[in-house]
Amino acid sequence: MQTKDFFQKLRRFDAYPKTLDDFRIKTFGGATVTIISGIIMVVLFISELNYYLTTEVHADLFVDTSRGQKLRINMDINFPRVSCAFLSIDAMDVTGESQIDVEHNIYKERLDLEGSPLEVPEKEDIGDKSLQIVESLKLSLNESRCESCYGAESPALKCCNTCDNVREAYRKKGWAFTSPGEIEQCAREGFTEKLEQQQNEGCHLYGNLEVNKVAGNFHIAPGRSFQQHHVHVHDMQAFGNTKNR
């Protein structure tokens, strides 16, 4: 009894009292308003949901004040039919700065034709440096010697004690390095034999290089590069005598 009285008192707080069914009249106009209202609510719901799920892109233009900073470019590239001894990497930008044979953190891993590694990759300079051979020969040669650059001497490079020195001297002169077998330093270091040994191999090149934060490009190509009449040229004549089997 007390429960029934409680609910009776609670009904007094109803702000939306209901009329009796005997006093309710369903009209055509009311049905029309109900249908139109329902359609409007569905359209508004779909519109708001679509607006919520749509991504807005705002373009902003600002001046980069960190021009002097460097940008790191990571790379991981497989060359299935180009050996590591052939590859060279260069970078250049709109400021006129050129990086020839980039010597950043670059690793080269020799691959067979199936893509399997042939040796443990080592950090080294891009290009054919023949470091192990050169270091072993230093023990038997006079360190104070000054060997010929074969006409490519310059004030900055007067002596060419290694095959790499001769190639660098030729590059600075803009000369093609055509006959490595006739260069005493290259013959001593086995330059031609190394090219022939790796001619049927691939290369896994990975690491990173740092460039200026301006427009520019970098490229990987066979052969040493040099500038000739303001043209960027890659000398591949040294590899012309090696034939792929």
Coordinates of C-alpha atoms in Angstrom, one line a residue:
M1 CA 0.0 0.0 0.0
Q2 CA 2.8 2.4 0.9
T3 CA 4.5 1.5 -2.4
K4 CA 1.4 2.4 -4.4
D5 CA 1.1 5.7 -2.6
F6 CA 4.8 6.5 -3.4
F7 CA 4.3 6.0 -7.1
Q8 CA 1.1 8.0 -7.1
K9 CA 3.0 11.0 -5.5
L10 CA 5.9 10.5 -8.0
R11 CA 3.6 10.9 -11.0
R12 CA 2.9 14.4 -9.9
F13 CA 6.4 15.5 -11.0
D14 CA 5.7 14.4 -14.7
A15 CA 6.2 17.5 -16.8
Y16 CA 4.8 15.8 -19.9
P17 CA 1.4 14.4 -19.0
K18 CA -0.1 12.0 -21.6
T19 CA -3.7 12.3 -22.9
L20 CA -6.0 9.3 -23.0
D21 CA -6.3 7.2 -26.1
D22 CA -9.9 8.3 -26.5
F23 CA -8.8 11.9 -27.1
R24 CA -6.0 11.0 -29.5
I25 CA -6.7 11.6 -33.2
K26 CA -4.3 10.5 -36.0
T27 CA -4.4 12.8 -39.0
F28 CA -2.9 12.8 -42.5
G29 CA -1.1 16.0 -41.8
G30 CA 0.5 14.6 -38.7
A31 CA 1.7 11.6 -40.6
T32 CA 3.2 13.9 -43.3
V33 CA 5.0 15.9 -40.6
T34 CA 6.4 12.7 -39.0
I35 CA 7.7 11.3 -42.3
I36 CA 9.4 14.6 -43.3
S37 CA 10.9 15.0 -39.8
G38 CA 12.3 11.5 -39.9
I39 CA 13.8 12.1 -43.4
I40 CA 15.4 15.4 -42.2
M41 CA 16.9 13.7 -39.1
V42 CA 18.4 10.9 -41.2
V43 CA 19.9 13.4 -43.7
L44 CA 21.4 15.4 -40.9
F45 CA 22.8 12.4 -39.2
I46 CA 24.5 11.1 -42.5
S47 CA 25.8 14.7 -43.2
E48 CA 27.3 15.1 -39.8
L49 CA 28.8 11.6 -39.8
N50 CA 30.4 12.2 -43.2
Y51 CA 31.8 15.6 -42.0
Y52 CA 33.3 13.9 -39.0
L53 CA 35.0 11.1 -41.1
T54 CA 36.3 13.5 -43.8
T55 CA 40.0 14.5 -43.5
E56 CA 40.7 18.2 -44.0
V57 CA 44.1 19.2 -45.6
H58 CA 45.3 22.7 -44.9
A59 CA 48.4 23.9 -46.9
D60 CA 50.8 26.0 -45.0
L61 CA 53.8 27.9 -46.5
F62 CA 56.7 28.9 -44.2
V63 CA 60.3 29.8 -44.5
D64 CA 62.8 27.1 -43.4
T65 CA 65.5 28.9 -41.4
S66 CA 67.6 25.8 -40.9
R67 CA 69.2 25.9 -44.4
G68 CA 72.7 25.2 -43.0
Q69 CA 71.6 21.9 -41.5
K70 CA 72.1 18.5 -43.2
L71 CA 69.5 16.1 -44.3
R72 CA 70.2 12.4 -43.8
I73 CA 69.1 10.0 -46.6
N74 CA 68.9 6.3 -45.8
M75 CA 69.2 3.8 -48.6
D76 CA 68.9 0.1 -49.0
I77 CA 69.2 -1.0 -52.6
N78 CA 69.9 -4.3 -54.4
F79 CA 71.7 -4.4 -57.8
P80 CA 71.3 -8.0 -58.9
R81 CA 73.5 -7.6 -62.0
V82 CA 76.0 -4.9 -61.1
S83 CA 79.1 -5.7 -59.0
C84 CA 80.2 -3.6 -56.0
A85 CA 83.5 -2.8 -57.7
F86 CA 81.7 -0.8 -60.4
L87 CA 79.4 1.4 -58.3
S88 CA 79.9 5.0 -57.6
I89 CA 77.6 7.5 -55.9
D90 CA 77.4 11.3 -56.4
A91 CA 75.3 14.0 -54.9
M92 CA 74.7 17.6 -56.2
D93 CA 72.4 20.4 -55.3
V94 CA 71.2 23.8 -56.6
T95 CA 73.8 25.7 -54.6
G96 CA 76.5 24.2 -56.8
E97 CA 77.9 21.8 -54.2
S98 CA 78.9 18.5 -55.6
Q99 CA 80.0 15.4 -53.7
I100 CA 81.9 13.0 -55.9
D101 CA 82.3 9.4 -54.7
V102 CA 80.5 10.0 -51.4
E103 CA 82.3 8.6 -48.4
H104 CA 79.5 8.6 -45.8
N105 CA 78.3 5.6 -43.9
I106 CA 78.0 3.3 -46.9
Y107 CA 78.1 -0.5 -46.8
K108 CA 78.6 -2.8 -49.8
E109 CA 77.7 -6.5 -49.7
R110 CA 78.7 -8.7 -52.6
L111 CA 75.9 -11.0 -53.9
D112 CA 75.8 -13.9 -56.3
L113 CA 73.4 -14.0 -59.2
E114 CA 70.8 -15.7 -56.9
G115 CA 70.9 -12.8 -54.5
S116 CA 72.7 -14.6 -51.7
P117 CA 75.6 -12.8 -49.8
L118 CA 79.1 -13.9 -50.7
E119 CA 80.9 -12.2 -47.8
V120 CA 80.3 -10.1 -44.7
P121 CA 79.7 -6.5 -45.7
E122 CA 82.2 -3.9 -44.5
K123 CA 82.0 -0.2 -44.2
E124 CA 84.1 1.4 -47.0
D125 CA 84.1 4.1 -49.5
I126 CA 82.0 3.9 -52.6
G127 CA 84.0 2.9 -55.7
D128 CA 86.9 0.6 -56.2
K129 CA 89.4 1.6 -53.5
S130 CA 91.3 -1.8 -53.2
L131 CA 92.0 -1.0 -49.6
Q132 CA 93.2 -4.4 -48.5
I133 CA 95.6 -4.8 -51.4
V134 CA 96.9 -1.3 -51.0
E135 CA 97.6 -1.8 -47.3
S136 CA 99.4 -5.0 -47.8
L137 CA 101.6 -3.5 -50.5
K138 CA 102.6 -0.6 -48.2
L139 CA 104.7 -2.9 -46.1
S140 CA 106.9 -3.9 -49.1
L141 CA 107.1 -0.5 -50.8
N142 CA 109.0 2.6 -49.8
E143 CA 106.6 5.0 -48.1
S144 CA 108.6 8.0 -49.3
R145 CA 108.4 7.1 -53.0
C146 CA 106.7 9.3 -55.6
E147 CA 105.3 7.4 -58.5
S148 CA 104.1 8.8 -61.7
C149 CA 100.6 10.0 -62.4
Y150 CA 101.1 9.4 -66.1
G151 CA 100.8 13.1 -67.1
A152 CA 97.9 13.9 -64.8
E153 CA 100.0 15.5 -62.1
S154 CA 98.6 18.6 -60.4
P155 CA 99.8 20.9 -57.6
A156 CA 97.4 19.1 -55.3
L157 CA 98.4 15.6 -56.4
K158 CA 102.0 15.4 -57.5
C159 CA 102.5 11.7 -56.7
C160 CA 100.3 8.7 -57.5
N161 CA 101.4 5.8 -55.4
T162 CA 98.2 3.7 -55.8
C163 CA 95.8 2.9 -58.6
D164 CA 93.2 5.0 -56.8
N165 CA 95.5 8.0 -56.9
V166 CA 96.0 7.6 -60.6
R167 CA 92.2 7.4 -61.2
E168 CA 91.6 10.4 -59.0
A169 CA 94.3 12.4 -60.9
Y170 CA 92.7 11.4 -64.2
R171 CA 89.3 12.4 -62.9
K172 CA 90.4 15.9 -61.9
K173 CA 92.0 16.3 -65.3
G174 CA 88.8 15.2 -67.0
W175 CA 90.6 12.3 -68.7
A176 CA 89.1 8.9 -69.4
F177 CA 90.7 6.0 -67.5
T178 CA 90.9 3.6 -70.5
S179 CA 93.9 1.2 -69.9
P180 CA 94.2 0.2 -66.3
G181 CA 96.4 -2.8 -67.3
E182 CA 99.1 -0.4 -68.6
I183 CA 99.2 1.5 -65.3
E184 CA 101.9 0.0 -63.1
Q185 CA 100.0 0.8 -59.8
C186 CA 96.8 -0.8 -61.1
A187 CA 98.6 -3.9 -62.4
R188 CA 100.4 -4.3 -59.0
E189 CA 97.1 -4.0 -57.1
G190 CA 95.2 -6.4 -59.4
F191 CA 92.6 -3.8 -60.5
T192 CA 91.7 -5.6 -63.7
E193 CA 91.6 -9.0 -62.0
K194 CA 89.3 -7.7 -59.4
L195 CA 86.9 -6.4 -62.0
E196 CA 86.9 -9.8 -63.8
Q197 CA 86.4 -11.6 -60.5
Q198 CA 83.2 -9.6 -59.7
Q199 CA 81.8 -9.3 -63.2
N200 CA 79.1 -11.9 -62.6
E201 CA 78.0 -10.7 -59.2
G202 CA 75.4 -8.3 -57.7
C203 CA 75.7 -5.8 -54.9
H204 CA 73.6 -4.9 -51.9
L205 CA 74.2 -1.2 -51.2
Y206 CA 72.9 0.3 -47.9
G207 CA 73.7 3.0 -45.4
N208 CA 73.1 6.7 -45.4
L209 CA 74.5 10.0 -46.7
E210 CA 74.1 13.6 -45.6
V211 CA 73.2 16.4 -48.1
N212 CA 72.2 20.0 -47.8
K213 CA 68.5 20.8 -47.2
V214 CA 68.0 22.3 -50.7
A215 CA 66.8 21.0 -54.0
G216 CA 69.2 18.5 -55.6
N217 CA 69.7 14.9 -56.5
F218 CA 72.0 11.9 -55.9
H219 CA 72.6 9.0 -58.2
I220 CA 74.3 5.6 -58.2
A221 CA 76.1 4.6 -61.5
P222 CA 79.0 2.5 -62.6
G223 CA 82.4 4.2 -63.2
R224 CA 84.2 7.2 -61.7
S225 CA 82.6 10.6 -62.4
F226 CA 84.1 13.9 -63.3
Q227 CA 83.1 17.4 -64.5
Q228 CA 83.9 18.3 -68.1
H229 CA 82.8 21.5 -69.6
H230 CA 80.2 21.9 -66.9
V231 CA 78.8 18.4 -67.7
H232 CA 78.7 15.6 -65.2
V233 CA 80.3 12.5 -66.9
H234 CA 80.8 8.9 -65.7
D235 CA 83.9 7.2 -67.1
M236 CA 83.0 3.6 -67.8
Q237 CA 85.8 2.8 -70.3
A238 CA 87.8 1.1 -67.7
F239 CA 85.1 -1.6 -67.5
G240 CA 84.7 -1.9 -71.3
N241 CA 87.2 -4.8 -71.5
T242 CA 85.2 -7.0 -69.1
K243 CA 82.6 -9.1 -70.8
N244 CA 79.6 -10.6 -69.0
R245 CA 79.4 -14.4 -69.6

